[in-house]
Every structure is written in structure tokens, then in C-alpha cells.
Tab-separated table of C-alpha atoms and ligand atoms in Angstrom:
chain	number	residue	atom	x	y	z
F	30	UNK	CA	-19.663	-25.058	-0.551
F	31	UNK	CA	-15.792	-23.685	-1.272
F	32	UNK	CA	-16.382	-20.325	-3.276
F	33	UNK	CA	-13.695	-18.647	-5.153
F	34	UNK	CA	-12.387	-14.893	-3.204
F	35	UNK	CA	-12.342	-12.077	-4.736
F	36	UNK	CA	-8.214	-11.894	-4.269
F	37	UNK	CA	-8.402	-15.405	-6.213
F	38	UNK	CA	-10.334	-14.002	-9.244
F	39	UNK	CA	-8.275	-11.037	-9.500
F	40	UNK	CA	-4.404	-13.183	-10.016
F	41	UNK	CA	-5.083	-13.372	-13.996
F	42	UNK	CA	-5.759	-9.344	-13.894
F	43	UNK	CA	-3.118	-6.596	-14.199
F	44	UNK	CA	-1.739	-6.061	-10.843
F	45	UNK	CA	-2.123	-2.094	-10.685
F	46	UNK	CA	-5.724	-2.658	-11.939
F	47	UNK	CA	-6.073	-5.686	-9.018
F	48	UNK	CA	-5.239	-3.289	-6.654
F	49	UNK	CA	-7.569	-0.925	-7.797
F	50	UNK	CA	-10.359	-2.863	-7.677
F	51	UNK	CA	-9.275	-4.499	-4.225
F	52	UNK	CA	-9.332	-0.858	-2.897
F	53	UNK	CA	-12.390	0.044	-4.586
F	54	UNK	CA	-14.137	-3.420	-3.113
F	55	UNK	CA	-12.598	-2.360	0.551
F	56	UNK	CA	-14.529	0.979	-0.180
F	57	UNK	CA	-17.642	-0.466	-0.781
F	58	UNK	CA	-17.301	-2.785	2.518
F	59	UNK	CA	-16.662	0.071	4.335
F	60	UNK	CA	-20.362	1.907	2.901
F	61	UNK	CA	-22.046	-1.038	3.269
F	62	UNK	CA	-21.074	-1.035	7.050
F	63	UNK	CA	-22.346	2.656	7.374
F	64	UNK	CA	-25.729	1.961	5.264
F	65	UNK	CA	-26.300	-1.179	7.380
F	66	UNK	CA	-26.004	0.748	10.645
F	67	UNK	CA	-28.745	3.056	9.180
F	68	UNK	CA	-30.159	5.422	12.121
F	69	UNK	CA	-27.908	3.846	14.791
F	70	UNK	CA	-24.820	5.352	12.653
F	71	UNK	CA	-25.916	8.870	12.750
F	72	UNK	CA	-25.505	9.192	9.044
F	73	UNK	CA	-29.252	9.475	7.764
F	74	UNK	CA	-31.110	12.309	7.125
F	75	UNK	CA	-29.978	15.418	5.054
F	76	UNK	CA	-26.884	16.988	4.783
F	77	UNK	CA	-27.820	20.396	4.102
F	78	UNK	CA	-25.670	21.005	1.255
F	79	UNK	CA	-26.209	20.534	-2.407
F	80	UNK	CA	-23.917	18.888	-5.022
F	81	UNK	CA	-22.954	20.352	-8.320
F	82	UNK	CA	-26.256	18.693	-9.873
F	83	UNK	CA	-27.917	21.054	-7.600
F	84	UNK	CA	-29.213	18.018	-5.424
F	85	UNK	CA	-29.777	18.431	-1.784
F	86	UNK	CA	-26.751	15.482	-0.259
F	87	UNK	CA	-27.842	13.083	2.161
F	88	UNK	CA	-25.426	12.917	5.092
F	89	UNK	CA	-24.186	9.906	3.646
F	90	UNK	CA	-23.913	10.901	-0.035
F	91	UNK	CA	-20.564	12.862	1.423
F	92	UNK	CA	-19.706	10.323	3.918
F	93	UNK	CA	-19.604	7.953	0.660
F	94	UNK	CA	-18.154	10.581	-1.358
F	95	UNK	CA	-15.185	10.715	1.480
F	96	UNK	CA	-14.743	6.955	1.432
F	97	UNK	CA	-14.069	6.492	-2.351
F	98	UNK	CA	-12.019	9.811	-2.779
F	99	UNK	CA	-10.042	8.297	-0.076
F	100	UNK	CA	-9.826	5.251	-1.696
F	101	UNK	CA	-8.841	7.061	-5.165
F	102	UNK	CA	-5.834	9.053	-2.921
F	103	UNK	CA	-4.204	6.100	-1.118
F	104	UNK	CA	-4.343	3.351	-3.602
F	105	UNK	CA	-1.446	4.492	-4.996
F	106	UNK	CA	-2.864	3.189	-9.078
F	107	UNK	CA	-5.350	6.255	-9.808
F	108	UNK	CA	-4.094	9.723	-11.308
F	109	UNK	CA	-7.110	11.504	-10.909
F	110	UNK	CA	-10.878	10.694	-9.496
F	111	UNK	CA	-13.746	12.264	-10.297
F	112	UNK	CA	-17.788	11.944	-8.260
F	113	UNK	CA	-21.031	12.812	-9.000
F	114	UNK	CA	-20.761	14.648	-5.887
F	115	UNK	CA	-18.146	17.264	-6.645
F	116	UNK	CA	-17.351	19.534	-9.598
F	117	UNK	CA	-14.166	18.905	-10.382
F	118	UNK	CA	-11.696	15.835	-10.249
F	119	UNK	CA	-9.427	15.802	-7.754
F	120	UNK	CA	-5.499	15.215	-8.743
F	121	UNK	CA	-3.862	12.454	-6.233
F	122	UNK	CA	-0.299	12.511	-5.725
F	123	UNK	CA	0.381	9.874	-7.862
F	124	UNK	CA	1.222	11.665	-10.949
F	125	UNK	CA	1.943	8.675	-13.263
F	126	UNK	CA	-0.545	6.448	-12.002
F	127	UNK	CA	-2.233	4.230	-14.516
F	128	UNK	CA	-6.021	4.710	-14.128
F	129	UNK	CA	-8.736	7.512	-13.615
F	130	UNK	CA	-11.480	6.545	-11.506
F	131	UNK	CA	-15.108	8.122	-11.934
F	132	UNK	CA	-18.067	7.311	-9.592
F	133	UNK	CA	-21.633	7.867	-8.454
F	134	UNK	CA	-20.776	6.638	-4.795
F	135	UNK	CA	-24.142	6.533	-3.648
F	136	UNK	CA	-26.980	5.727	-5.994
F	137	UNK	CA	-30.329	6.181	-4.868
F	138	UNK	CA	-29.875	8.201	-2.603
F	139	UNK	CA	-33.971	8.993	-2.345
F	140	UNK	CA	-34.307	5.614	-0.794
F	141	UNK	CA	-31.561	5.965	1.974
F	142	UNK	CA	-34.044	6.969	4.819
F	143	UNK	CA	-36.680	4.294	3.871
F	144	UNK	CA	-33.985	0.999	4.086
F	145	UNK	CA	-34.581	0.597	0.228
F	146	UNK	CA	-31.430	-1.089	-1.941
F	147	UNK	CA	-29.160	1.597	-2.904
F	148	UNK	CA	-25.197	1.431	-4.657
F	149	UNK	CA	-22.248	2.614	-5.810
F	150	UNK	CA	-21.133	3.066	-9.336
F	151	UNK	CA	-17.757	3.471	-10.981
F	152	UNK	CA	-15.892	3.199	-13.622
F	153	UNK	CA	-12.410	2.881	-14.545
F	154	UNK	CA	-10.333	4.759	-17.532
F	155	UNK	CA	-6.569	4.693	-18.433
F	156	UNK	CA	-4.747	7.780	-17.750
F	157	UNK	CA	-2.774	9.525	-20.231
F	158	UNK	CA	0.769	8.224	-21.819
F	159	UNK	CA	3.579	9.105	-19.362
F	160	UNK	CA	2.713	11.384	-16.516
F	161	UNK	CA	0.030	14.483	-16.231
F	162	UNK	CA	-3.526	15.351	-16.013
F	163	UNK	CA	-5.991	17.478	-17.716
F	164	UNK	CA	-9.582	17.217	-17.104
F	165	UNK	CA	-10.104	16.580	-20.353
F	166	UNK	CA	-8.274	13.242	-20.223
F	167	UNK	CA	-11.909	11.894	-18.594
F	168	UNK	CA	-13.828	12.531	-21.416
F	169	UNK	CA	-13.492	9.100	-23.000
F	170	UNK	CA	-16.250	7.261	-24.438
F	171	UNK	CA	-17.405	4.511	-22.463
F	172	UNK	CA	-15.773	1.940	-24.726
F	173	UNK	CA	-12.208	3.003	-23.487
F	174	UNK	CA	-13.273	1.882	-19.888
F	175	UNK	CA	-10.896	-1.039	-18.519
F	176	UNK	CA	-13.217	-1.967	-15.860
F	177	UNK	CA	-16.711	-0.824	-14.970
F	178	UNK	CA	-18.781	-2.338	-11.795
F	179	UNK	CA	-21.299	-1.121	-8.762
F	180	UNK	CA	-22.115	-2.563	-5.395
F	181	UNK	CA	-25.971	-2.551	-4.320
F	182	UNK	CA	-26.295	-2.458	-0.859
F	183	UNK	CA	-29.581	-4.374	0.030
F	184	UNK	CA	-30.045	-8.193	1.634
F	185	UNK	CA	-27.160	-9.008	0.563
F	186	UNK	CA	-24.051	-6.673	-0.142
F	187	UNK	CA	-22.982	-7.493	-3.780
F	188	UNK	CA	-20.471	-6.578	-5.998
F	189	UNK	CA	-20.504	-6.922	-9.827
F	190	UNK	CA	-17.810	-6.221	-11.842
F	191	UNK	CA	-16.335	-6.580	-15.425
F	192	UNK	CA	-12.619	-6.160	-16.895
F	193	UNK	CA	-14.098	-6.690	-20.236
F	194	UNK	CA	-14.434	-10.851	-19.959
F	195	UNK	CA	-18.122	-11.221	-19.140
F	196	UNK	CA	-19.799	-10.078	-15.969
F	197	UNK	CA	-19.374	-11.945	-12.221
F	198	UNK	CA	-20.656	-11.151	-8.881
F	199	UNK	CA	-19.467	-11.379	-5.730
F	200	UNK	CA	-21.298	-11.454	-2.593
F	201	UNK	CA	-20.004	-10.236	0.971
F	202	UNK	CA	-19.514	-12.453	3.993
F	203	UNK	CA	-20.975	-10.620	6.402
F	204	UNK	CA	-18.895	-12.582	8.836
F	205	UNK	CA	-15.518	-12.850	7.451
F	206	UNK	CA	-15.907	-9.286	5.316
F	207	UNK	CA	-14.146	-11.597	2.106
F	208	UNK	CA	-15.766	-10.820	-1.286
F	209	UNK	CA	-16.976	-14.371	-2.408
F	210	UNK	CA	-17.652	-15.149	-6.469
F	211	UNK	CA	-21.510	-16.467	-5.870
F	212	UNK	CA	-22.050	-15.903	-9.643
F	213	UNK	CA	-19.619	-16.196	-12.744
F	214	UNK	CA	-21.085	-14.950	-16.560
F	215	UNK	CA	-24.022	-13.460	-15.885
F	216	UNK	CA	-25.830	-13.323	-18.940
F	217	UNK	CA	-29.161	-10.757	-20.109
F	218	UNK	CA	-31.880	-13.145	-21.163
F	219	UNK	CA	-32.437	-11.889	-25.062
F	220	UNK	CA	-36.443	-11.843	-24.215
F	221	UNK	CA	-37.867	-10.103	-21.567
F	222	UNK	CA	-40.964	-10.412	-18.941
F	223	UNK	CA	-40.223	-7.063	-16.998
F	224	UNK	CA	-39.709	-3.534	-17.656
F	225	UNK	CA	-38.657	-0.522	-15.295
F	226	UNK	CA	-39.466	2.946	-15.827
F	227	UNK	CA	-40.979	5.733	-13.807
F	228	UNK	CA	-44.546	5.748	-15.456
F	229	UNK	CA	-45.190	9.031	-13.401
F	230	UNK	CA	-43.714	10.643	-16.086
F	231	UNK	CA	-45.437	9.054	-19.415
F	232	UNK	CA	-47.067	12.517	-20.079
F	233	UNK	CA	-43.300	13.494	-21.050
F	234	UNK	CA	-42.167	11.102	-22.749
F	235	UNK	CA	-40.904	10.917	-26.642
F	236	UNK	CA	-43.229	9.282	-28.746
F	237	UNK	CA	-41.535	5.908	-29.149
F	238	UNK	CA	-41.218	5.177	-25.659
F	239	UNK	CA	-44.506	6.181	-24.833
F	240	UNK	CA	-45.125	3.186	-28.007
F	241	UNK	CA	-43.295	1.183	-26.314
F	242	UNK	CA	-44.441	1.059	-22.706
F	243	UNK	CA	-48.151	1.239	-24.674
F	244	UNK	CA	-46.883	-1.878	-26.437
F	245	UNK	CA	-45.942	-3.297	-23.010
F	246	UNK	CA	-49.354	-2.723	-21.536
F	247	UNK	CA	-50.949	-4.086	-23.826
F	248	UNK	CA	-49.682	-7.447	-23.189
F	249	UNK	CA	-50.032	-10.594	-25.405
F	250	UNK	CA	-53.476	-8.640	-26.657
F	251	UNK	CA	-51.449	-6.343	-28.554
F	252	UNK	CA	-48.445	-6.357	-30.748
F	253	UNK	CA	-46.022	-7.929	-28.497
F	254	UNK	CA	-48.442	-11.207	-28.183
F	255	UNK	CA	-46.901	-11.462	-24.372
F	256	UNK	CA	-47.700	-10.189	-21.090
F	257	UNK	CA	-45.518	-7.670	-19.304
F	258	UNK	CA	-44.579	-6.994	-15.415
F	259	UNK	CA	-43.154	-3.501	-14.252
F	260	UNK	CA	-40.703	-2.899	-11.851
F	261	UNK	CA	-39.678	1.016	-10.363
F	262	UNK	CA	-37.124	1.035	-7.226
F	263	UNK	CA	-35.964	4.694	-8.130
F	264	UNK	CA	-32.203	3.045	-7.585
F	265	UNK	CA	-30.591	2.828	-10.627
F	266	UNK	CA	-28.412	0.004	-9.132
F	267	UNK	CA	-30.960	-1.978	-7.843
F	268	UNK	CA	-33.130	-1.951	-11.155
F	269	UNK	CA	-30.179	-2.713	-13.492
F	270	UNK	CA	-28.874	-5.720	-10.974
F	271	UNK	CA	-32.346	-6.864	-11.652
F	272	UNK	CA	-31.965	-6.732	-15.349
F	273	UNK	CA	-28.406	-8.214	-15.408
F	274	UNK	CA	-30.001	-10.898	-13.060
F	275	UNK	CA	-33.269	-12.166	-14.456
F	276	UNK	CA	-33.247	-9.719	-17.598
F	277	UNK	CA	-35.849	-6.962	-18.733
F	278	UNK	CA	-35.104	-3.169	-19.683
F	279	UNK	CA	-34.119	-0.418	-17.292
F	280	UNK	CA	-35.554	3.185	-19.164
F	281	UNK	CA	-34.894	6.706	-18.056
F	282	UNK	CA	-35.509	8.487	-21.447
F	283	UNK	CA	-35.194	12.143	-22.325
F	284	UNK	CA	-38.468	13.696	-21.531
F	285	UNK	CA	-40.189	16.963	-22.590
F	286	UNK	CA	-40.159	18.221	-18.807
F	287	UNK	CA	-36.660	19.568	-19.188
F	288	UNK	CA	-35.792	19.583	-22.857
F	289	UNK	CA	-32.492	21.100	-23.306
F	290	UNK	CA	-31.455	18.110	-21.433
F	291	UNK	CA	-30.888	14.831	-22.976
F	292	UNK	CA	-32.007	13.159	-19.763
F	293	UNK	CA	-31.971	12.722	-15.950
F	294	UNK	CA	-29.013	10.154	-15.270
F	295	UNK	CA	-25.320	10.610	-15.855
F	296	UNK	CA	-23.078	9.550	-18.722
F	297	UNK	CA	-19.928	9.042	-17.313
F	298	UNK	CA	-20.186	7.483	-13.756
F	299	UNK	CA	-23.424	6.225	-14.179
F	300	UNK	CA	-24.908	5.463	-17.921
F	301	UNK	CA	-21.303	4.086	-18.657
F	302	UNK	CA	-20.296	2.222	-16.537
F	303	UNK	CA	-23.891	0.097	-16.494
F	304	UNK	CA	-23.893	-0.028	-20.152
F	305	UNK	CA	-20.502	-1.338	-20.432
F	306	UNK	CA	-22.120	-4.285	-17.520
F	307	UNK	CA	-25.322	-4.988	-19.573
F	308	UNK	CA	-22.978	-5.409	-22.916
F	309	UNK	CA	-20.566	-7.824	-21.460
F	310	UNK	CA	-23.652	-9.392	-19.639
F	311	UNK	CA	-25.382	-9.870	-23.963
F	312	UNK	CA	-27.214	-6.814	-23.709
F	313	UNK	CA	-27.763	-3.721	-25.444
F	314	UNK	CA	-27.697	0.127	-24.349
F	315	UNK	CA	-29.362	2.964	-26.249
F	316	UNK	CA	-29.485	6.775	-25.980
F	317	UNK	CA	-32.431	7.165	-28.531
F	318	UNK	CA	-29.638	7.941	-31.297
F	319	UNK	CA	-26.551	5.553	-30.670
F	320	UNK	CA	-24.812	2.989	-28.187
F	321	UNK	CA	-24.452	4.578	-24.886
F	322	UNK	CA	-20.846	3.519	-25.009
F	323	UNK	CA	-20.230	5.637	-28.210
F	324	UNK	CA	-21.426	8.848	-27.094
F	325	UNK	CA	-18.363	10.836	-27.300
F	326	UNK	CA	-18.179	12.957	-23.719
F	327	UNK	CA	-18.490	16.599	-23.958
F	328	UNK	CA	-18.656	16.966	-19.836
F	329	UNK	CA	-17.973	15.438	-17.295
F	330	UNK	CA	-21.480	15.576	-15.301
F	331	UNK	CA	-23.194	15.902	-19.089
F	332	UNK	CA	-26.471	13.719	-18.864
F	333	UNK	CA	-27.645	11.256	-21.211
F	334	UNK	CA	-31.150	9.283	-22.241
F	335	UNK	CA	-30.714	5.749	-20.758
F	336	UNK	CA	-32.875	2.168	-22.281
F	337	UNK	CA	-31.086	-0.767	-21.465
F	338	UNK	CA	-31.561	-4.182	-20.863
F	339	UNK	CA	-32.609	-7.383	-22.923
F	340	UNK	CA	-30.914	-7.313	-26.608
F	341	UNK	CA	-34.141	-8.245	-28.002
F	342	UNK	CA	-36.204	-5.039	-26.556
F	343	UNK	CA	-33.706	-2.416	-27.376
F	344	UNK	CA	-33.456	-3.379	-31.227
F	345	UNK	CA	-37.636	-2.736	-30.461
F	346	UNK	CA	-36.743	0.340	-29.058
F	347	UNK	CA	-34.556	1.205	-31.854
F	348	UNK	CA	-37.376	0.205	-34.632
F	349	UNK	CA	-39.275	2.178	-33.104
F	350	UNK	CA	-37.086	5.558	-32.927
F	351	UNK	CA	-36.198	4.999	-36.442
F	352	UNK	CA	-39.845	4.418	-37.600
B	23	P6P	P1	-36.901	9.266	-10.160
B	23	P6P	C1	-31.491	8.076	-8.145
B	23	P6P	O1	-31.679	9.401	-7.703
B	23	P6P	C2	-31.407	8.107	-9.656
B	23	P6P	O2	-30.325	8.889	-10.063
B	23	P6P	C3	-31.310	6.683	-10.193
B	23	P6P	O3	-30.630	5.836	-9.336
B	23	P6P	C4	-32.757	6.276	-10.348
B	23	P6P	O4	-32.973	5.314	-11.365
B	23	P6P	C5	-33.443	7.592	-10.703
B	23	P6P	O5	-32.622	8.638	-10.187
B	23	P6P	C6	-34.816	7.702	-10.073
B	23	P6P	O6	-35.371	8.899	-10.529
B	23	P6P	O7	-37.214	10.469	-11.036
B	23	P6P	O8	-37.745	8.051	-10.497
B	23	P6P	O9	-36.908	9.569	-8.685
């Protein structure tokens, strides 16, 4: 069976964003080499260091971290970068590059040592008009991304991607190390079977989620006249390739045990960038108040309430945050 390369799919892109995202893809080869050597690598285990989220690093949380910053510095198409992993962006040397390029570059990292899926996320904004950088310039809502995607390191190493044309995936030859297009248009069933949250925390929760998930549980015996299944990996990238795959909703809501915050995960290099995915894919993505993608950035780590997933259960979830 002749499948189309990744170098194929990317001659009807712009060329300085095709060599982004070729660099960005080598990146992601190069972690899923690491992850797949595990223990025989050296790089499990803690680092001993915490990021600016306050999160203890896994050894390779920086060794990932390194990789894409690299890839950010020596591409030669990205102004700035800017990771989960470090406070502040880093400035390449290319001072009138095109893009900015945010990422979580490993997600998941709880499931590292125990050889569950795990990713990277990023996302891809336009620089400023001519040359210069302020930190400020990354603040864009994620509606003014020009490509968002992740990789999900598990069975198979996959990348999924979007320029803003629907949603393909691309798996790696293990053998060759070529990106192959295994699936073109993926598309979010509108009705779903499965929903992911971490039910550990239903005590917390706002009232119409904890609806919601009741609703769920319920099963075709209650409102929703259908049976639910539940699904928790703890990766992020590994719950939402799920979704994009065989539909469902991915929830981490706001919850009461930290309220100031409007949630656990990340806006910009994580909330974004997957709601941009499950959009192009026929989706939907919700803070509680608005689109994900038209929260207007404060910060650049700033956190946001996350319910994505099947069209048809986040207009739910918005009936029920209205009611
Ligand atoms: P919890 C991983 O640490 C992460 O940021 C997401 O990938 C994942 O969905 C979530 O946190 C898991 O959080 O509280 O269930 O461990």
C-alpha cells in the first residue's frame, strides 16, 4: 500500500511554514527515539528540578524541552519559542523570521515511568510585521494560530497536524523514520459513546459538569436515553487523539480545589492548540464561558477550563452552564 510522505503533503503549504513543520516533525522523531529507549536510555526518573508551573521535571521533560528549543533555534523560520517548561521565550537569531512557536514538549509526563502514551504539543503563531519581538507578540488568541498539531508517543508514533484545512495524521516508519499520511480528514463524530475526565475530582467540580457526568452515568435510564463509557489516561494527548479518532469529550474543568484558577491545563501550548485540532476535526471547545479559541491571552502560562470533543455534547455542556 503506497502512502503519501509527509514532504509530499507539505508542497501545497508555504515553504517557511513547510520547513517549520518538517523541523518540528524531525523533533518529535528524535523524542520518540528517547521515550522508546525508556530505562535503557538513561532518561527516566526525575530530574530534580521544577518548571515555572512549580512541577517537579522528569529527566526527559528537559531532554524534550532541549530538543524542540533546538529545533525553534536552527530552523531558521521561528522568531521566538516559548515551553511549558521555561518562563520566558527565548529570542533565536533569526530576527525577522515568520513564525513563533509555543509548546508543551512532553505531555503526560506522570505516565513516563509506567510506558503509558505520552506527546508533544505545539502551536504555531505569525510573528510581528517586519522584524522584532516582544513577549507580548504571543499573546494571540488561538484563532490567529497558522498551524497547531501534537505527536503521541505510544504503539505507534503519530503525528497530527492542521494548517487550517481539516485534520490528517501521519504515522512513523519505524524502519525508514519517513512520516507516512495513514489518515486524511479526520472528522469528530457529532454523537458520542465515551467521555474522559478525572472523576477523582467530582467533589470539585462546578455544578454543570457535575450534571453532566451525572447525566452520563445515568445512561439511557436517564435524560440522555444512551449508555456512556469513560476513559482517563491522565495524557492530555492520548485522550484527545482518542476523541479526534473515534469521538467523545475530553473535560478538565475549573474546580473548587484551587479557585482563583480557571483550571489545571494550559491555554496557549496546550488548550489551543487541541482546540484549534478538534474544530478543524467538526468539533467544539468550551471554557465554561466562550470558545477556547477566543479567549483573549493575558499570559503566557495563564490556565484555562478545558471540555472538548463531540459538537453535539459541548452545546449540552453549554445548555447546561447557561441554565
Ligand atoms: P490529573 C498531564 O500532566 C496533564 O497536564 C494532561 O496531559 C492530563 O490530561 C492532565 O494533566 C492529568 O491531570 O490531575 O488527572 O493527573
Amino acid at each position: 500500500m503506497a502512502f503519501t510522505d509527509l514532504e509530499t503533503w507539505l508542497e501545497s503549504t508555504d515553504r517557511d511554514l513547510a520547513r517549520l513543520i518538517q523541523a518540528v516533525a524531525e523533533g518529535c522523531r528524535e523524542v520518540s527515539r528517547l521515550v522508546a529507549r525508556g530505562a535503557l536510555g538513561g532518561v527516566l526518573g526525575e530530574q530534580g528540578t521544577q518548571n515555572v508551573q512549580g512541577e517537579g521535571q522528569k529527566k526527559l521533560d528537559v531532554i524534550a524541552d532541549d530538543v524542540f528549543m533546538d529545533v525553534a533555534r536552527r530552523c531558521g523560520v521561528v522568531r521566538a519559542a516559548a515551553s511549558e517548561e521555561q518562563d520566558d521565550p527565548v529570542v533565536t537569531e533569526a530576527g525577522d523570521a515568520p513564525y513563533l512557536l509555543l509548546f508543551d514538549p512532553l505531555d503526560g509526563s506522570s505516565n513516563i515511568d509506567v510506558n503509558v502514551s505520552i506527546g508533544t504539543i505545539f502551536s504555531v503563531l505569525r510573528a510581528r510585521e517586519g522584524a522584532g519581538f516582544d513577549p507580548a507578540d504571543l499573546l494571540q488568541s488561538g484563532r490567529r494560530q497558522v498551524c497547531a498539531g501534537y505527536a503521541v508517543y505510544g504503539p505507534q508514533t503519530q503525528l497530527v497536524l492542521t494548517t487550517g484545512n481539516g485534520v490528517d495524521a501521519f504515522t512513523l516508519d519505524p524502519d525508514s523514520g519517513r512520516w507516512l499520511l495513514t489518515r486524511a480528514g479526520l472528522s469528530i463524530p457529532a454523537q458520542a459513546k465515551e467521555f474522559a475526565i478525572n472523576a477523582s475530582n467530582s467533589r470539585h467540580w462546578a455544578e454543570p459538569v457535575s450534571r453532566y457526568v451525572s447525566e452520563c452515568l445515568e445512561g439511557r435510564d436517564g435524560p440522555r436515553g444512551k449508555d456512556f463509557n469513560m476513559r482517563w489516561i491522565a495524557s492530555m494527548v492520548a485522550d484527545v487523539h482518542r476523541v479526534l479518532n473515534r469521538g467523545g469529550v475530553f473535560m478538565y474543568p475549573w474546580d473548587k480545589r484551587e479557585p482563583s484558577k480557571p483550571g489545571k491545563l494550559r491555554l496557549m501550548y496546550e488548550a489551543n492548540p487541541m482546540s484549534l485540532l478538534v474544530e478543524q476535526a467538526g468539533g467544539q471547545a468550551f471554557d465554561g464561558v466562550q470558545a477556547i479559541l477566543d479567549v483573549q491571552p493575558t499570559a503566557l502560562h495563564q490556565r484555562v477550563s478545558v471540555m472538548l470533543g463531540a459538537a453535539e455534547e459541548i452545546e449540552h455542556l453549554k445548555a447546561l452552564h447557561r441554565a
